[in-house]
Coordinates of C-alpha atoms in Angstrom, one line a residue:
M1 CA 36.0 184.5 160.8
T2 CA 38.1 186.0 158.0
I3 CA 37.0 186.6 154.4
F4 CA 39.1 183.6 153.4
H5 CA 37.2 181.3 155.7
F6 CA 33.9 182.7 154.5
I7 CA 34.8 182.1 150.9
K8 CA 36.0 178.6 151.7
K9 CA 32.7 177.9 153.5
E10 CA 30.7 179.1 150.4
C11 CA 32.8 176.9 148.1
F12 CA 32.1 173.8 150.2
H13 CA 28.4 174.7 150.3
I14 CA 28.2 174.9 146.5
L15 CA 30.2 171.7 146.1
R16 CA 27.9 169.8 148.4
D17 CA 24.7 171.0 146.5
K18 CA 24.3 168.5 143.6
R19 CA 21.5 170.6 142.0
T20 CA 23.7 173.7 141.9
L21 CA 26.6 171.7 140.5
L22 CA 24.3 170.3 137.8
I23 CA 23.2 173.8 136.8
L24 CA 26.8 175.2 136.9
F25 CA 28.5 172.5 134.9
G26 CA 25.8 170.3 133.4
M27 CA 23.7 173.0 131.7
P28 CA 26.6 174.6 129.8
V29 CA 27.8 171.2 128.5
I30 CA 24.2 170.3 127.4
M31 CA 23.6 173.7 125.8
I32 CA 26.9 173.6 123.9
V33 CA 26.3 170.1 122.6
L34 CA 22.6 170.9 121.7
F35 CA 23.2 174.2 120.1
G36 CA 26.4 173.1 118.4
Y37 CA 24.9 170.2 116.7
A38 CA 21.2 171.2 116.4
I39 CA 21.4 174.8 115.2
R40 CA 22.7 174.2 111.7
N41 CA 21.5 175.5 108.4
D42 CA 23.6 173.1 106.3
L43 CA 21.9 170.1 104.9
G44 CA 22.5 166.5 106.1
S45 CA 21.9 163.4 104.1
S46 CA 18.5 163.4 102.4
K47 CA 16.6 160.5 100.9
L48 CA 16.4 160.8 97.1
V49 CA 14.1 159.1 94.7
I50 CA 15.1 158.4 91.1
V51 CA 12.7 158.0 88.2
D52 CA 15.0 157.0 85.4
N53 CA 13.1 156.7 82.1
A54 CA 16.4 156.8 80.1
H55 CA 18.4 154.0 81.6
D56 CA 21.5 155.0 79.7
T57 CA 25.1 155.8 80.6
Y58 CA 24.5 159.4 81.3
S59 CA 21.5 158.9 83.5
Q60 CA 23.4 156.3 85.5
Q61 CA 26.3 158.8 85.8
L62 CA 23.9 161.4 87.3
T63 CA 22.4 158.9 89.7
D64 CA 25.8 157.7 90.9
R65 CA 27.1 161.3 91.4
L66 CA 24.1 162.2 93.6
D67 CA 24.3 159.0 95.5
A68 CA 28.0 159.4 96.1
S69 CA 27.6 162.9 97.6
K70 CA 27.2 163.3 101.4
Y71 CA 23.9 165.2 100.8
F72 CA 21.8 162.5 99.1
E73 CA 21.1 158.8 99.5
V74 CA 19.2 157.1 96.7
S75 CA 16.5 155.3 98.5
Y76 CA 14.2 154.2 95.7
Q77 CA 14.2 153.7 92.0
L78 CA 10.6 154.3 90.8
N79 CA 9.0 153.5 87.5
T80 CA 6.5 156.4 87.2
I81 CA 6.4 160.0 88.4
E82 CA 3.0 159.3 90.0
Q83 CA 4.7 157.1 92.6
I84 CA 6.7 160.0 94.0
D85 CA 3.7 161.4 95.9
Q86 CA 3.2 158.1 97.8
V87 CA 6.8 157.9 98.8
F88 CA 6.8 161.5 100.0
R89 CA 3.6 160.9 102.1
K90 CA 5.2 158.0 103.8
E91 CA 8.3 160.2 104.7
K92 CA 10.5 157.7 102.8
A93 CA 12.1 160.5 100.7
S94 CA 12.0 164.3 100.4
I95 CA 13.3 164.9 96.9
A96 CA 13.1 163.2 93.6
L97 CA 14.9 163.4 90.3
V98 CA 13.0 162.6 87.1
I99 CA 15.2 161.7 84.1
P100 CA 13.3 161.7 80.8
S101 CA 13.6 159.0 78.1
Q102 CA 16.4 159.5 75.6
F103 CA 18.2 161.8 78.0
G104 CA 21.7 160.9 76.9
H105 CA 20.9 160.9 73.2
T106 CA 19.2 164.3 73.5
L107 CA 22.1 165.7 75.5
M108 CA 24.8 164.5 73.1
H109 CA 23.0 165.4 69.8
A110 CA 21.0 168.5 70.7
G111 CA 23.5 169.8 73.2
S112 CA 20.9 170.3 76.0
A113 CA 18.5 168.1 77.9
Q114 CA 15.8 168.6 80.5
L115 CA 15.6 167.2 84.1
L116 CA 12.9 167.6 86.7
L117 CA 13.6 168.0 90.4
I118 CA 10.6 167.5 92.7
A119 CA 10.8 168.3 96.4
D120 CA 8.6 168.0 99.4
G121 CA 7.7 171.7 100.1
S122 CA 6.1 171.2 103.4
D123 CA 9.4 172.4 104.9
P124 CA 10.2 175.3 102.5
N125 CA 13.6 176.2 103.8
T126 CA 14.9 172.7 103.7
A127 CA 13.3 172.0 100.4
T128 CA 15.0 175.0 98.9
S129 CA 18.4 173.9 100.3
R130 CA 17.9 170.4 98.9
I131 CA 17.1 171.7 95.4
Q132 CA 20.2 174.0 95.5
Y133 CA 22.5 171.2 96.5
A134 CA 21.0 168.9 93.8
Q135 CA 21.4 171.5 91.2
A136 CA 25.0 172.1 92.1
I137 CA 25.8 168.4 91.9
I138 CA 24.0 168.1 88.5
Q139 CA 26.0 171.1 87.2
S140 CA 29.3 169.5 88.4
C141 CA 28.3 166.3 86.6
Q142 CA 27.5 168.3 83.5
Q143 CA 31.0 169.8 83.5
D144 CA 32.5 166.3 83.7
M145 CA 30.4 165.2 80.7
Q146 CA 31.8 168.1 78.7
V147 CA 35.4 167.1 79.6
A148 CA 34.8 163.6 78.3
G149 CA 32.5 164.5 75.4
P150 CA 31.4 167.5 73.2
Q151 CA 31.6 171.0 74.5
G152 CA 28.7 173.3 75.1
L153 CA 26.5 170.7 76.8
H154 CA 23.7 172.1 79.0
I155 CA 21.4 170.4 81.4
H156 CA 18.2 172.4 82.2
T157 CA 16.6 171.7 85.5
D158 CA 12.9 172.3 86.1
I159 CA 11.7 172.6 89.7
R160 CA 8.4 171.5 91.2
M161 CA 7.5 171.9 94.9
L162 CA 4.8 169.5 96.1
Y163 CA 2.3 170.5 98.9
N164 CA 3.6 174.1 99.0
P165 CA 4.3 175.3 95.5
E166 CA 4.7 179.0 96.5
L167 CA 7.1 178.0 99.3
K168 CA 5.2 180.0 102.0
S169 CA 7.2 179.8 105.2
V170 CA 4.0 180.2 107.2
Y171 CA 3.0 176.7 106.1
G172 CA 5.8 175.3 108.1
F173 CA 5.5 177.7 111.1
I174 CA 1.8 177.2 111.9
P175 CA 2.1 173.4 112.6
G176 CA 5.3 174.0 114.7
L177 CA 3.8 176.9 116.6
M178 CA 0.7 174.9 117.3
A179 CA 2.7 172.0 118.8
L180 CA 4.9 174.4 120.8
I181 CA 2.0 176.4 122.3
L182 CA -0.1 173.4 123.1
M183 CA 2.9 171.7 124.7
L184 CA 3.8 174.7 126.9
I185 CA 0.2 175.5 127.9
S186 CA -0.9 172.0 128.6
A187 CA 2.2 170.5 130.2
M188 CA 3.7 173.6 132.0
M189 CA 0.5 175.0 133.4
T190 CA -0.6 171.5 134.6
A191 CA 2.7 170.9 136.3
I192 CA 2.8 174.4 138.0
T193 CA -0.9 174.2 139.1
I194 CA -0.6 170.8 140.7
T195 CA 2.7 171.6 142.3
K196 CA 1.1 174.7 143.8
E197 CA -1.5 172.5 145.4
K198 CA 1.3 170.4 146.8
E199 CA 3.0 173.4 148.3
T200 CA -0.2 174.7 149.9
G201 CA -1.1 171.2 151.2
T202 CA -4.4 170.7 149.3
M203 CA -2.9 167.9 147.3
E204 CA -2.3 165.9 150.5
L205 CA -6.0 166.1 151.3
L206 CA -6.8 164.8 147.9
L207 CA -4.4 161.9 148.2
V208 CA -6.0 160.7 151.5
S209 CA -9.5 161.1 150.1
P210 CA -11.6 158.0 149.0
L211 CA -10.9 159.0 145.3
K212 CA -8.5 156.7 143.5
P213 CA -5.3 158.3 142.0
V214 CA -6.6 157.8 138.4
L215 CA -9.8 159.7 139.3
I216 CA -7.8 162.5 140.9
I217 CA -5.7 162.7 137.7
T218 CA -8.8 162.7 135.5
G219 CA -10.4 165.5 137.5
K220 CA -7.2 167.5 137.1
I221 CA -6.8 167.2 133.4
V222 CA -10.4 167.6 132.1
P223 CA -10.5 171.4 132.5
Y224 CA -7.1 171.7 130.8
I225 CA -8.3 169.5 127.9
L226 CA -11.1 171.9 127.3
L227 CA -9.0 175.0 127.6
S228 CA -6.2 173.5 125.4
F229 CA -8.7 172.4 122.8
I230 CA -10.1 175.9 122.5
N231 CA -6.5 177.1 122.0
A232 CA -6.0 174.5 119.3
L233 CA -9.2 175.8 117.5
L234 CA -8.0 179.4 117.8
I235 CA -4.6 178.5 116.3
L236 CA -6.1 176.5 113.5
G237 CA -8.6 179.2 112.8
F238 CA -6.0 182.0 112.7
G239 CA -3.7 179.9 110.6
H240 CA -6.4 179.0 108.1
F241 CA -8.3 182.3 107.8
L242 CA -5.6 184.9 108.5
F243 CA -2.6 183.2 106.9
D244 CA -4.3 181.0 104.3
V245 CA -2.7 177.8 105.6
P246 CA -4.7 175.0 103.9
I247 CA -6.4 172.1 105.7
L248 CA -6.6 169.6 102.8
G249 CA -7.3 166.6 105.0
N250 CA -10.1 165.5 107.2
T251 CA -10.9 168.3 109.8
A252 CA -12.4 165.8 112.2
L253 CA -9.2 163.7 112.1
L254 CA -7.1 166.8 112.6
L255 CA -9.1 167.8 115.8
L256 CA -8.9 164.2 117.1
E257 CA -5.1 164.2 116.7
S258 CA -5.0 167.6 118.5
I259 CA -6.9 166.1 121.4
I260 CA -4.5 163.1 121.5
F261 CA -1.5 165.5 121.6
I262 CA -3.1 167.6 124.3
L263 CA -3.6 164.4 126.4
T264 CA 0.1 163.5 125.8
A265 CA 1.2 167.0 127.0
L266 CA -1.1 167.0 130.0
S267 CA 0.1 163.6 131.1
L268 CA 3.7 164.8 130.8
G269 CA 2.8 167.9 132.9
I270 CA 1.3 165.7 135.6
L271 CA 4.4 163.4 135.6
I272 CA 6.6 166.5 136.1
S273 CA 4.4 167.6 139.0
T274 CA 4.8 164.3 140.7
L275 CA 8.6 164.6 140.5
T276 CA 8.8 168.2 141.9
S277 CA 7.8 169.8 145.2
S278 CA 7.9 173.5 144.3
Q279 CA 6.5 175.7 141.5
Q280 CA 9.9 177.1 140.7
T281 CA 11.4 173.6 140.1
A282 CA 8.3 172.6 138.0
M283 CA 8.7 175.7 135.9
M284 CA 12.5 175.2 135.4
I285 CA 11.9 171.5 134.4
S286 CA 9.1 172.5 132.1
L287 CA 11.1 175.2 130.4
G288 CA 14.3 173.3 130.2
G289 CA 12.9 169.9 129.5
L290 CA 10.0 170.9 127.2
L291 CA 10.7 174.3 125.6
M292 CA 14.2 173.7 124.4
P293 CA 13.7 170.2 123.1
T294 CA 10.5 171.2 121.4
V295 CA 12.2 174.1 119.6
L296 CA 15.5 172.4 118.8
L297 CA 14.7 168.7 118.3
S298 CA 11.1 168.5 116.9
G299 CA 12.0 169.6 113.4
F300 CA 10.0 172.8 113.9
I301 CA 12.9 175.2 113.0
F302 CA 16.0 173.1 112.4
P303 CA 16.0 170.0 110.1
L304 CA 16.6 166.8 111.9
S305 CA 18.4 165.3 108.9
S306 CA 21.3 167.6 109.5
M307 CA 21.8 166.5 113.1
P308 CA 24.0 163.6 114.2
W309 CA 22.3 160.2 114.9
P310 CA 22.3 160.6 118.8
L311 CA 20.2 163.8 118.5
R312 CA 18.0 162.2 115.9
W313 CA 17.4 159.3 118.2
I314 CA 16.6 161.6 121.1
A315 CA 14.2 163.5 118.9
N316 CA 12.1 160.4 118.7
L317 CA 11.3 160.9 122.4
I318 CA 9.9 164.4 121.8
P319 CA 6.1 164.3 121.4
A320 CA 6.0 167.5 119.4
K321 CA 8.0 165.9 116.6
W322 CA 5.3 163.3 115.9
F323 CA 2.5 165.9 116.2
I324 CA 4.2 168.2 113.7
L325 CA 4.5 165.4 111.2
I326 CA 0.8 164.6 111.7
L327 CA -0.2 168.3 111.3
K328 CA 1.8 168.7 108.1
D329 CA 0.5 165.4 106.7
I330 CA -3.2 166.3 107.3
M331 CA -3.1 170.0 106.6
L332 CA -0.6 170.3 103.7
K333 CA -0.7 166.8 102.1
G334 CA -4.3 165.9 102.7
S335 CA -3.3 162.6 104.2
G336 CA -5.7 160.4 106.1
W337 CA -5.7 157.9 108.9
R338 CA -3.6 155.3 106.9
Q339 CA -0.7 157.8 106.6
V340 CA -0.7 159.0 110.2
W341 CA -1.6 156.0 112.3
E342 CA 2.0 155.2 113.2
E343 CA 2.7 158.7 114.6
T344 CA -0.7 158.6 116.4
L345 CA 0.2 155.2 118.0
I346 CA 3.5 156.6 119.3
L347 CA 1.6 159.6 120.9
L348 CA -0.9 157.1 122.5
V349 CA 2.0 155.0 123.9
M350 CA 3.6 158.1 125.3
T351 CA 0.4 159.2 126.9
T352 CA -0.2 155.7 128.5
L353 CA 3.4 155.6 129.8
F354 CA 3.3 159.1 131.3
T355 CA -0.1 158.5 132.9
G356 CA 1.0 155.1 134.3
L357 CA 4.2 156.6 135.8
S358 CA 2.1 159.5 137.4
I359 CA -0.4 157.0 138.9
Q360 CA 2.5 155.0 140.3
K361 CA 4.1 158.1 141.9
F362 CA 0.7 159.0 143.5
K363 CA 0.5 155.4 144.9
I364 CA 4.0 155.7 146.3
R365 CA 3.0 159.0 148.1
L366 CA -0.1 157.3 149.5
D367 CA 1.9 154.3 150.8
K368 CA 4.2 156.7 152.6

């Protein structure tokens, strides 16, 4: 055999291995698409609320200019400034412009007028970007007003950040880190541990035992629920007492939501373990399928609003996205059950789905 024949044999061996081909060609494509579209610091379209107390030509000009930009979409016209908080809590908008009464009259006769920009500061980096973009558009509109009217007009903009007035970045990182750590510990450790038992053959003994698959799964996840819950308490404790992250909402509700997310992550780990036969594969799937999506597509670091709609749709399948929303709502906004029930229901549906698929896979193994 010559070196040419040896190389030819290796090439055919690689081409016949579908897993190797997937890693060689699939992973680069997926990473380029994910990193190219997800890792962006620019701002996508944000929902904007207008509280127009003037209802004159100039306030309408400002509203139209913001709505026509690619960075903002006017979603609501509210009557009072107090309604902004309710809209922010429901995630219906993230920035608001308050135009005072007599805005146009004051601007034209006094030469200057005041506006108020209010942003949801629970994500400080994105909130700062939104304010900067809005100010730039307002300044552009001011210049157009000067061209058509008197010179020397000046629009002052006051800034107010709700839920995080000091724009502390740690307020945004603690909920994201908590979701990431719990997901990795609960899902990855469960997947690796169960797969290890499959490799050593002890899982086969459990499957032929009188215990039903649901009882086997319950017995596997209970110790990890306790360990993960202790981790959740540690993260919340360090965040609150070491970094002064507030917990404005109900603490019992916060702990209950943490348990629900731990159950979601554990059920996902069990599902991964039923699909794999080695610890190495379980670890690769856990890291590739959980770590990257949780970091890139949960809104933890990169704003989902700047991503194209296919990635935003995929982000809805990431459990950490919903848990981070719940944590920010309870910890920073002081929200209660009425504001977080939809996200909680999504996590419960995911948990039921993952658990059901895991039980089905166990039954298939038993039938074989």
